[in-house]
PDB file of C-alpha atoms in Angstrom:
ATOM      1  CA  MET A   1      -6.382 -10.887  26.922  1.00 67.00           C
ATOM      2  CA  ASP A   2      -4.406 -14.118  27.272  1.00 80.00           C
ATOM      3  CA  ALA A   3      -0.713 -14.226  26.414  1.00 85.00           C
ATOM      4  CA  GLN A   4      -1.166 -16.117  23.102  1.00 86.00           C
ATOM      5  CA  ARG A   5      -3.806 -13.722  21.828  1.00 86.00           C
ATOM      6  CA  GLN A   6      -1.681 -10.755  22.868  1.00 89.00           C
ATOM      7  CA  ALA A   7       1.367 -12.162  21.068  1.00 91.00           C
ATOM      8  CA  GLU A   8      -0.696 -12.642  17.907  1.00 92.00           C
ATOM      9  CA  LEU A   9      -1.947  -9.075  18.195  1.00 92.00           C
ATOM     10  CA  VAL A  10       1.625  -7.738  18.433  1.00 92.00           C
ATOM     11  CA  ARG A  11       2.597  -9.670  15.257  1.00 92.00           C
ATOM     12  CA  ALA A  12      -0.416  -8.203  13.473  1.00 93.00           C
ATOM     13  CA  VAL A  13       0.325  -4.526  14.231  1.00 94.00           C
ATOM     14  CA  PRO A  14       2.818  -3.896  11.332  1.00 92.00           C
ATOM     15  CA  TYR A  15       0.357  -5.207   8.779  1.00 92.00           C
ATOM     16  CA  ALA A  16      -2.481  -3.231  10.232  1.00 94.00           C
ATOM     17  CA  ARG A  17      -0.211  -0.170   9.795  1.00 92.00           C
ATOM     18  CA  ARG A  18       0.280  -1.082   6.157  1.00 90.00           C
ATOM     19  CA  TYR A  19      -3.457  -1.407   5.683  1.00 93.00           C
ATOM     20  CA  ALA A  20      -4.245   1.841   7.532  1.00 93.00           C
ATOM     21  CA  ARG A  21      -1.568   3.831   5.704  1.00 88.00           C
ATOM     22  CA  ALA A  22      -2.819   2.667   2.318  1.00 85.00           C
ATOM     23  CA  LEU A  23      -6.414   3.418   3.372  1.00 87.00           C
ATOM     24  CA  THR A  24      -5.672   6.948   4.591  1.00 86.00           C
ATOM     25  CA  GLY A  25      -2.877   7.892   2.209  1.00 80.00           C
ATOM     26  CA  SER A  26      -0.138   8.737   4.688  1.00 82.00           C
ATOM     27  CA  GLN A  27       2.129   7.245   7.369  1.00 83.00           C
ATOM     28  CA  GLY A  28       1.025   9.742  10.002  1.00 88.00           C
ATOM     29  CA  ARG A  29      -2.737   9.312   9.499  1.00 89.00           C
ATOM     30  CA  GLY A  30      -2.440   5.576   9.149  1.00 91.00           C
ATOM     31  CA  ASP A  31      -0.393   5.024  12.287  1.00 92.00           C
ATOM     32  CA  ALA A  32      -2.731   7.371  14.216  1.00 94.00           C
ATOM     33  CA  LEU A  33      -5.682   5.324  12.984  1.00 95.00           C
ATOM     34  CA  VAL A  34      -4.135   2.063  14.301  1.00 96.00           C
ATOM     35  CA  ALA A  35      -3.472   3.660  17.658  1.00 95.00           C
ATOM     36  CA  GLN A  36      -7.064   4.920  17.804  1.00 95.00           C
ATOM     37  CA  ALA A  37      -8.396   1.506  16.868  1.00 95.00           C
ATOM     38  CA  LEU A  38      -6.409  -0.189  19.617  1.00 94.00           C
ATOM     39  CA  ARG A  39      -7.643   2.346  22.196  1.00 93.00           C
ATOM     40  CA  ALA A  40     -11.230   1.820  21.108  1.00 89.00           C
ATOM     41  CA  GLY A  41     -11.090  -1.903  21.683  1.00 88.00           C
ATOM     42  CA  LEU A  42     -11.125  -4.961  19.350  1.00 92.00           C
ATOM     43  CA  PRO A  43     -13.994  -7.288  18.502  1.00 90.00           C
ATOM     44  CA  GLU A  44     -13.815 -10.434  20.613  1.00 88.00           C
ATOM     45  CA  ASP A  45     -15.447 -12.698  17.976  1.00 91.00           C
ATOM     46  CA  LEU A  46     -12.506 -12.476  15.527  1.00 94.00           C
ATOM     47  CA  SER A  47      -8.875 -13.645  15.584  1.00 94.00           C
ATOM     48  CA  PRO A  48      -6.465 -10.932  16.803  1.00 94.00           C
ATOM     49  CA  SER A  49      -5.269  -9.995  13.287  1.00 95.00           C
ATOM     50  CA  LEU A  50      -8.797  -9.887  11.820  1.00 97.00           C
ATOM     51  CA  ALA A  51     -10.050  -7.994  14.909  1.00 96.00           C
ATOM     52  CA  LEU A  52      -7.343  -5.336  14.446  1.00 96.00           C
ATOM     53  CA  TYR A  53      -8.204  -4.961  10.711  1.00 97.00           C
ATOM     54  CA  ALA A  54     -11.856  -4.691  11.671  1.00 97.00           C
ATOM     55  CA  ALA A  55     -11.203  -2.011  14.351  1.00 96.00           C
ATOM     56  CA  VAL A  56      -9.140   0.005  11.874  1.00 96.00           C
ATOM     57  CA  SER A  57     -11.881  -0.339   9.196  1.00 96.00           C
ATOM     58  CA  ARG A  58     -14.636   0.735  11.515  1.00 94.00           C
ATOM     59  CA  THR A  59     -12.601   3.676  12.980  1.00 94.00           C
ATOM     60  CA  ALA A  60     -11.438   5.043   9.643  1.00 91.00           C
ATOM     61  CA  PRO A  61     -13.097   8.264   8.561  1.00 86.00           C
ATOM     62  CA  ASP A  62     -14.955   8.057   5.292  1.00 79.00           C
ATOM     63  CA  ASN A  63     -13.502  10.187   2.446  1.00 69.00           C
ATOM     64  CA  ALA A  64     -16.485  10.830   0.170  1.00 65.00           C
ATOM     65  CA  SER A  65     -14.203  12.352  -2.524  1.00 66.00           C
ATOM     66  CA  HIS A  66     -12.990   8.914  -3.644  1.00 72.00           C
ATOM     67  CA  ALA A  67     -14.570   7.498  -6.797  1.00 73.00           C
ATOM     68  CA  ILE A  68     -14.765   4.057  -5.065  1.00 81.00           C
ATOM     69  CA  PRO A  69     -16.842   3.766  -1.830  1.00 87.00           C
ATOM     70  CA  GLN A  70     -14.900   3.208   1.404  1.00 89.00           C
ATOM     71  CA  HIS A  71     -16.156  -0.318   2.066  1.00 91.00           C
ATOM     72  CA  GLN A  72     -15.150  -1.376  -1.426  1.00 91.00           C
ATOM     73  CA  ARG A  73     -11.723   0.121  -1.061  1.00 89.00           C
ATOM     74  CA  GLN A  74     -11.363  -1.626   2.259  1.00 93.00           C
ATOM     75  CA  LEU A  75     -12.242  -4.983   0.676  1.00 94.00           C
ATOM     76  CA  LEU A  76      -9.851  -4.351  -2.193  1.00 89.00           C
ATOM     77  CA  LEU A  77      -6.956  -3.566   0.174  1.00 90.00           C
ATOM     78  CA  LEU A  78      -7.734  -6.443   2.474  1.00 94.00           C
ATOM     79  CA  THR A  79      -7.818  -9.029  -0.274  1.00 92.00           C
ATOM     80  CA  ALA A  80      -5.141  -7.696  -2.680  1.00 84.00           C
ATOM     81  CA  LEU A  81      -2.686  -5.926  -0.377  1.00 84.00           C
ATOM     82  CA  GLU A  82      -3.177  -7.895   2.865  1.00 90.00           C
ATOM     83  CA  ASP A  83      -3.874 -11.173   0.967  1.00 89.00           C
ATOM     84  CA  LEU A  84      -6.940 -12.073   3.065  1.00 95.00           C
ATOM     85  CA  PRO A  85      -9.477 -14.644   1.757  1.00 96.00           C
ATOM     86  CA  VAL A  86     -12.717 -13.010   0.743  1.00 97.00           C
ATOM     87  CA  ALA A  87     -14.565 -14.668   3.655  1.00 97.00           C
ATOM     88  CA  ASP A  88     -12.108 -13.072   6.148  1.00 97.00           C
ATOM     89  CA  ALA A  89     -12.251  -9.694   4.486  1.00 97.00           C
ATOM     90  CA  ALA A  90     -16.050  -9.890   4.567  1.00 97.00           C
ATOM     91  CA  ALA A  91     -15.906 -10.586   8.310  1.00 97.00           C
ATOM     92  CA  VAL A  92     -13.624  -7.633   8.832  1.00 97.00           C
ATOM     93  CA  VAL A  93     -15.955  -5.127   7.131  1.00 96.00           C
ATOM     94  CA  GLY A  94     -19.120  -6.761   8.495  1.00 95.00           C
ATOM     95  CA  LEU A  95     -20.633  -8.132   5.257  1.00 96.00           C
ATOM     96  CA  PRO A  96     -21.873 -11.579   4.234  1.00 97.00           C
ATOM     97  CA  PRO A  97     -19.320 -13.271   1.940  1.00 97.00           C
ATOM     98  CA  ALA A  98     -21.711 -13.231  -1.052  1.00 97.00           C
ATOM     99  CA  ASP A  99     -22.183  -9.446  -0.632  1.00 97.00           C
ATOM    100  CA  ALA A 100     -18.494  -8.911  -0.291  1.00 97.00           C
ATOM    101  CA  ARG A 101     -17.825 -10.738  -3.530  1.00 96.00           C
ATOM    102  CA  ARG A 102     -20.388  -8.495  -5.346  1.00 96.00           C
ATOM    103  CA  GLU A 103     -18.775  -5.378  -3.883  1.00 95.00           C
ATOM    104  CA  LEU A 104     -15.301  -6.548  -4.884  1.00 92.00           C
ATOM    105  CA  ALA A 105     -16.495  -7.197  -8.431  1.00 90.00           C
ATOM    106  CA  ALA A 106     -17.890  -3.664  -8.643  1.00 90.00           C
ATOM    107  CA  ALA A 107     -14.726  -2.207  -7.188  1.00 85.00           C
ATOM    108  CA  ASN A 108     -12.549  -4.145  -9.676  1.00 80.00           C
ATOM    109  CA  ASP A 109     -14.602  -2.723 -12.558  1.00 79.00           C
ATOM    110  CA  ALA A 110     -14.159   0.803 -11.150  1.00 77.00           C
ATOM    111  CA  ILE A 111     -10.378   0.286 -10.781  1.00 75.00           C
ATOM    112  CA  ARG A 112     -10.032  -0.693 -14.429  1.00 66.00           C
ATOM    113  CA  SER A 113     -11.965   2.383 -15.552  1.00 66.00           C
ATOM    114  CA  ILE A 114      -9.671   4.837 -13.727  1.00 67.00           C
ATOM    115  CA  ALA A 115      -7.402   6.977 -15.900  1.00 59.00           C
ATOM    116  CA  ALA A 116      -3.799   5.882 -16.316  1.00 73.00           C
ATOM    117  CA  THR A 117      -0.849   7.818 -14.953  1.00 84.00           C
ATOM    118  CA  ASP A 118       2.838   8.208 -15.864  1.00 92.00           C
ATOM    119  CA  VAL A 119       5.075   5.993 -13.716  1.00 93.00           C
ATOM    120  CA  LEU A 120       8.769   6.273 -12.864  1.00 96.00           C
ATOM    121  CA  VAL A 121      10.219   2.929 -11.770  1.00 95.00           C
ATOM    122  CA  ILE A 122      13.243   2.902  -9.411  1.00 95.00           C
ATOM    123  CA  GLU A 123      14.845  -0.590  -9.540  1.00 93.00           C
ATOM    124  CA  ASP A 124      18.498  -1.617  -9.902  1.00 90.00           C
ATOM    125  CA  GLU A 125      17.927  -5.150 -11.154  1.00 90.00           C
ATOM    126  CA  PRO A 126      17.343  -5.016 -14.998  1.00 92.00           C
ATOM    127  CA  ILE A 127      15.254  -8.222 -15.140  1.00 90.00           C
ATOM    128  CA  ILE A 128      13.071  -7.168 -12.262  1.00 87.00           C
ATOM    129  CA  ALA A 129      12.705  -3.676 -13.737  1.00 90.00           C
ATOM    130  CA  MET A 130      11.493  -5.275 -17.003  1.00 90.00           C
ATOM    131  CA  ASP A 131       8.950  -7.408 -15.109  1.00 86.00           C
ATOM    132  CA  ILE A 132       7.680  -4.368 -13.236  1.00 86.00           C
ATOM    133  CA  ARG A 133       7.359  -2.356 -16.442  1.00 89.00           C
ATOM    134  CA  GLN A 134       5.263  -5.106 -17.980  1.00 85.00           C
ATOM    135  CA  LEU A 135       3.010  -5.329 -14.860  1.00 81.00           C
ATOM    136  CA  VAL A 136       2.571  -1.559 -14.727  1.00 83.00           C
ATOM    137  CA  GLU A 137       1.721  -1.333 -18.400  1.00 83.00           C
ATOM    138  CA  ARG A 138      -0.772  -4.284 -18.028  1.00 75.00           C
ATOM    139  CA  CYS A 139      -2.472  -2.146 -15.390  1.00 73.00           C
ATOM    140  CA  GLY A 140      -2.943   0.534 -18.018  1.00 75.00           C
ATOM    141  CA  HIS A 141      -0.210   2.934 -16.903  1.00 83.00           C
ATOM    142  CA  ASN A 142       2.619   4.448 -18.869  1.00 89.00           C
ATOM    143  CA  VAL A 143       6.237   3.850 -17.707  1.00 94.00           C
ATOM    144  CA  VAL A 144       8.091   7.042 -18.559  1.00 95.00           C
ATOM    145  CA  GLY A 145      11.456   5.942 -17.159  1.00 96.00           C
ATOM    146  CA  ILE A 146      13.466   3.373 -15.180  1.00 96.00           C
ATOM    147  CA  ALA A 147      16.143   4.603 -12.777  1.00 96.00           C
ATOM    148  CA  SER A 148      18.738   2.134 -11.488  1.00 94.00           C
ATOM    149  CA  ASP A 149      20.330   4.258  -8.748  1.00 93.00           C
ATOM    150  CA  GLU A 150      19.541   7.089  -6.337  1.00 92.00           C
ATOM    151  CA  ALA A 151      21.077   9.930  -8.290  1.00 93.00           C
ATOM    152  CA  GLU A 152      19.494   8.833 -11.572  1.00 95.00           C
ATOM    153  CA  ALA A 153      16.104   8.527  -9.878  1.00 95.00           C
ATOM    154  CA  VAL A 154      16.252  12.100  -8.526  1.00 95.00           C
ATOM    155  CA  GLU A 155      17.307  13.502 -11.948  1.00 96.00           C
ATOM    156  CA  MET A 156      14.668  11.541 -13.843  1.00 97.00           C
ATOM    157  CA  ALA A 157      11.947  12.584 -11.424  1.00 96.00           C
ATOM    158  CA  ARG A 158      12.990  16.196 -11.830  1.00 95.00           C
ATOM    159  CA  SER A 159      12.892  16.070 -15.661  1.00 96.00           C
ATOM    160  CA  LEU A 160       9.906  13.726 -16.184  1.00 96.00           C
ATOM    161  CA  ARG A 161       7.585  14.852 -13.356  1.00 95.00           C
ATOM    162  CA  PRO A 162       5.788  11.445 -13.118  1.00 94.00           C
ATOM    163  CA  GLY A 163       2.347  11.019 -11.686  1.00 90.00           C
ATOM    164  CA  LEU A 164       3.489   8.078  -9.540  1.00 90.00           C
ATOM    165  CA  ILE A 165       6.815   6.532  -8.440  1.00 93.00           C
ATOM    166  CA  LEU A 166       7.229   2.800  -7.907  1.00 92.00           C
ATOM    167  CA  ALA A 167      10.435   2.249  -5.962  1.00 91.00           C
ATOM    168  CA  ASP A 168      12.465  -0.691  -4.671  1.00 89.00           C
ATOM    169  CA  VAL A 169      13.909  -0.059  -1.206  1.00 84.00           C
ATOM    170  CA  ASN A 170      17.302  -1.646  -1.745  1.00 83.00           C
ATOM    171  CA  LEU A 171      19.228  -0.289  -4.811  1.00 87.00           C
ATOM    172  CA  GLY A 172      22.447  -2.191  -3.990  1.00 81.00           C
ATOM    173  CA  PRO A 173      25.597  -0.109  -4.728  1.00 83.00           C
ATOM    174  CA  GLY A 174      23.357   2.540  -6.298  1.00 76.00           C
ATOM    175  CA  GLY A 175      22.003   3.817  -2.965  1.00 80.00           C
ATOM    176  CA  ASP A 176      18.768   3.588  -1.089  1.00 82.00           C
ATOM    177  CA  GLY A 177      15.230   3.871  -2.468  1.00 86.00           C
ATOM    178  CA  ILE A 178      13.833   5.656   0.542  1.00 85.00           C
ATOM    179  CA  SER A 179      16.647   8.271   0.425  1.00 88.00           C
ATOM    180  CA  ALA A 180      15.978   8.802  -3.277  1.00 91.00           C
ATOM    181  CA  VAL A 181      12.283   9.318  -2.576  1.00 90.00           C
ATOM    182  CA  GLU A 182      12.913  11.711   0.297  1.00 88.00           C
ATOM    183  CA  ARG A 183      15.112  13.853  -2.050  1.00 92.00           C
ATOM    184  CA  ILE A 184      12.451  13.770  -4.783  1.00 94.00           C
ATOM    185  CA  LEU A 185       9.639  14.814  -2.455  1.00 89.00           C
ATOM    186  CA  LYS A 186      11.573  17.879  -1.444  1.00 91.00           C
ATOM    187  CA  GLU A 187      11.030  19.126  -4.995  1.00 92.00           C
ATOM    188  CA  GLN A 188       7.606  17.760  -5.962  1.00 90.00           C
ATOM    189  CA  ASP A 189       4.528  16.200  -4.455  1.00 86.00           C
ATOM    190  CA  THR A 190       4.411  12.748  -6.105  1.00 88.00           C
ATOM    191  CA  PRO A 191       2.721   9.662  -4.630  1.00 86.00           C
ATOM    192  CA  VAL A 192       5.064   6.706  -4.165  1.00 88.00           C
ATOM    193  CA  ILE A 193       4.623   2.993  -3.782  1.00 88.00           C
ATOM    194  CA  PHE A 194       7.490   0.993  -2.289  1.00 88.00           C
ATOM    195  CA  VAL A 195       8.075  -2.618  -3.227  1.00 84.00           C
ATOM    196  CA  THR A 196      10.054  -4.834  -0.830  1.00 81.00           C
ATOM    197  CA  ALA A 197      10.441  -8.478   0.158  1.00 75.00           C
ATOM    198  CA  TYR A 198      10.477  -7.444   3.795  1.00 72.00           C
ATOM    199  CA  PRO A 199       7.504  -5.043   4.387  1.00 76.00           C
ATOM    200  CA  GLU A 200       7.589  -5.395   8.161  1.00 74.00           C
ATOM    201  CA  ARG A 201      10.918  -3.522   8.201  1.00 71.00           C
ATOM    202  CA  LEU A 202       9.103  -0.419   6.840  1.00 72.00           C
ATOM    203  CA  LEU A 203       6.148  -0.634   9.211  1.00 71.00           C
ATOM    204  CA  THR A 204       7.699  -0.027  12.658  1.00 73.00           C
ATOM    205  CA  ALA A 205       6.459   3.576  13.047  1.00 69.00           C
ATOM    206  CA  GLU A 206       9.879   4.417  14.447  1.00 66.00           C
ATOM    207  CA  ARG A 207      10.929   6.789  11.668  1.00 60.00           C
ATOM    208  CA  VAL A 208       9.693   8.363   8.430  1.00 61.00           C
ATOM    209  CA  GLU A 209       8.306   5.421   6.467  1.00 68.00           C
ATOM    210  CA  PRO A 210       6.233   4.891   3.306  1.00 69.00           C
ATOM    211  CA  ALA A 211       2.430   4.896   3.318  1.00 73.00           C
ATOM    212  CA  PHE A 212       2.183   2.443   0.378  1.00 81.00           C
ATOM    213  CA  VAL A 213       4.105  -0.862   0.661  1.00 83.00           C
ATOM    214  CA  ILE A 214       3.663  -3.896  -1.625  1.00 83.00           C
ATOM    215  CA  SER A 215       5.306  -7.190  -0.780  1.00 79.00           C
ATOM    216  CA  LYS A 216       7.449  -8.952  -3.383  1.00 75.00           C
ATOM    217  CA  PRO A 217       6.285 -10.851  -5.371  1.00 72.00           C
ATOM    218  CA  PHE A 218       3.090  -8.933  -6.106  1.00 71.00           C
ATOM    219  CA  GLU A 219       0.146  -9.419  -8.393  1.00 69.00           C
ATOM    220  CA  PRO A 220      -1.067  -6.870 -11.016  1.00 69.00           C
ATOM    221  CA  LEU A 221      -4.307  -6.319  -9.057  1.00 70.00           C
ATOM    222  CA  ALA A 222      -2.390  -5.347  -5.937  1.00 74.00           C
ATOM    223  CA  LEU A 223      -0.401  -2.854  -7.941  1.00 75.00           C
ATOM    224  CA  ALA A 224      -3.569  -1.424  -9.577  1.00 74.00           C
ATOM    225  CA  ILE A 225      -5.230  -0.971  -6.161  1.00 77.00           C
ATOM    226  CA  ALA A 226      -2.185   0.530  -4.553  1.00 77.00           C
ATOM    227  CA  THR A 227      -1.808   2.888  -7.571  1.00 76.00           C
ATOM    228  CA  TYR A 228      -5.347   4.090  -7.214  1.00 73.00           C
ATOM    229  CA  GLN A 229      -4.980   4.638  -3.446  1.00 73.00           C
ATOM    230  CA  ALA A 230      -1.610   6.406  -3.909  1.00 75.00           C
ATOM    231  CA  VAL A 231      -2.871   8.781  -6.505  1.00 70.00           C
ATOM    232  CA  ALA A 232      -6.190   9.407  -4.813  1.00 66.00           C
ATOM    233  CA  GLY A 233      -5.048   9.312  -1.237  1.00 56.00           C
ATOM    234  CA  GLY A 234      -2.142  11.762  -1.049  1.00 42.00           C
ATOM    235  CA  LEU A 235       1.574  11.743  -0.465  1.00 37.00           C
ATOM    236  CA  THR A 236       3.619   8.680   0.539  1.00 37.00           C
ATOM    237  CA  LEU A 237       5.760  10.225   3.245  1.00 35.00           C
ATOM    238  CA  ALA A 238       3.954  12.118   5.969  1.00 32.00           C
TER     239      ALA A 238
END
């Protein structure tokens, strides 16, 4: 592998971790999947980043318990979470673009039919919290509370027992979103999605990190897909 291709591959690894964690439902399984894909070798006919996504997609074990087939979930995550064009996502999963578009349409219909869940939002900026509430409710979910600091988040999670937590990482003077989530998960098994403007900082595999990470700003579809994967895929911290 030449130096330029190797440098591109190194830059792609954090985002492959995000994809793999969302696909498998945990940090541990996702990071192990990326390592396994790298050991297995990458397709030579794709760019380094697409080749790594493809290797992860092909190596991932299929979980037949999901309501949405694996290749459709992969396409959803690649286009909505990783922001790939449909043609690139199709190349990653090995489908013609026209077939990928049909599969995405079917997957989007399935996402919209999935039952809603109760969501606790952890966000210290009131305007941003209001925007997140509107996005979450447009996705068909019910926001049961908004916490602005770490202590409030822990107490609200304890009393409300939400089906999902949507957390900002930086709560300003009110503490740290990851610390709040770690405290919450000591008491209850609740899937969590983290929202951050700097996702690569949470994808180093150097410490306990989230499985579900959405980049700010995000689209409602990305939230809907991440919500489905979080609820169906397991815990956020492995």
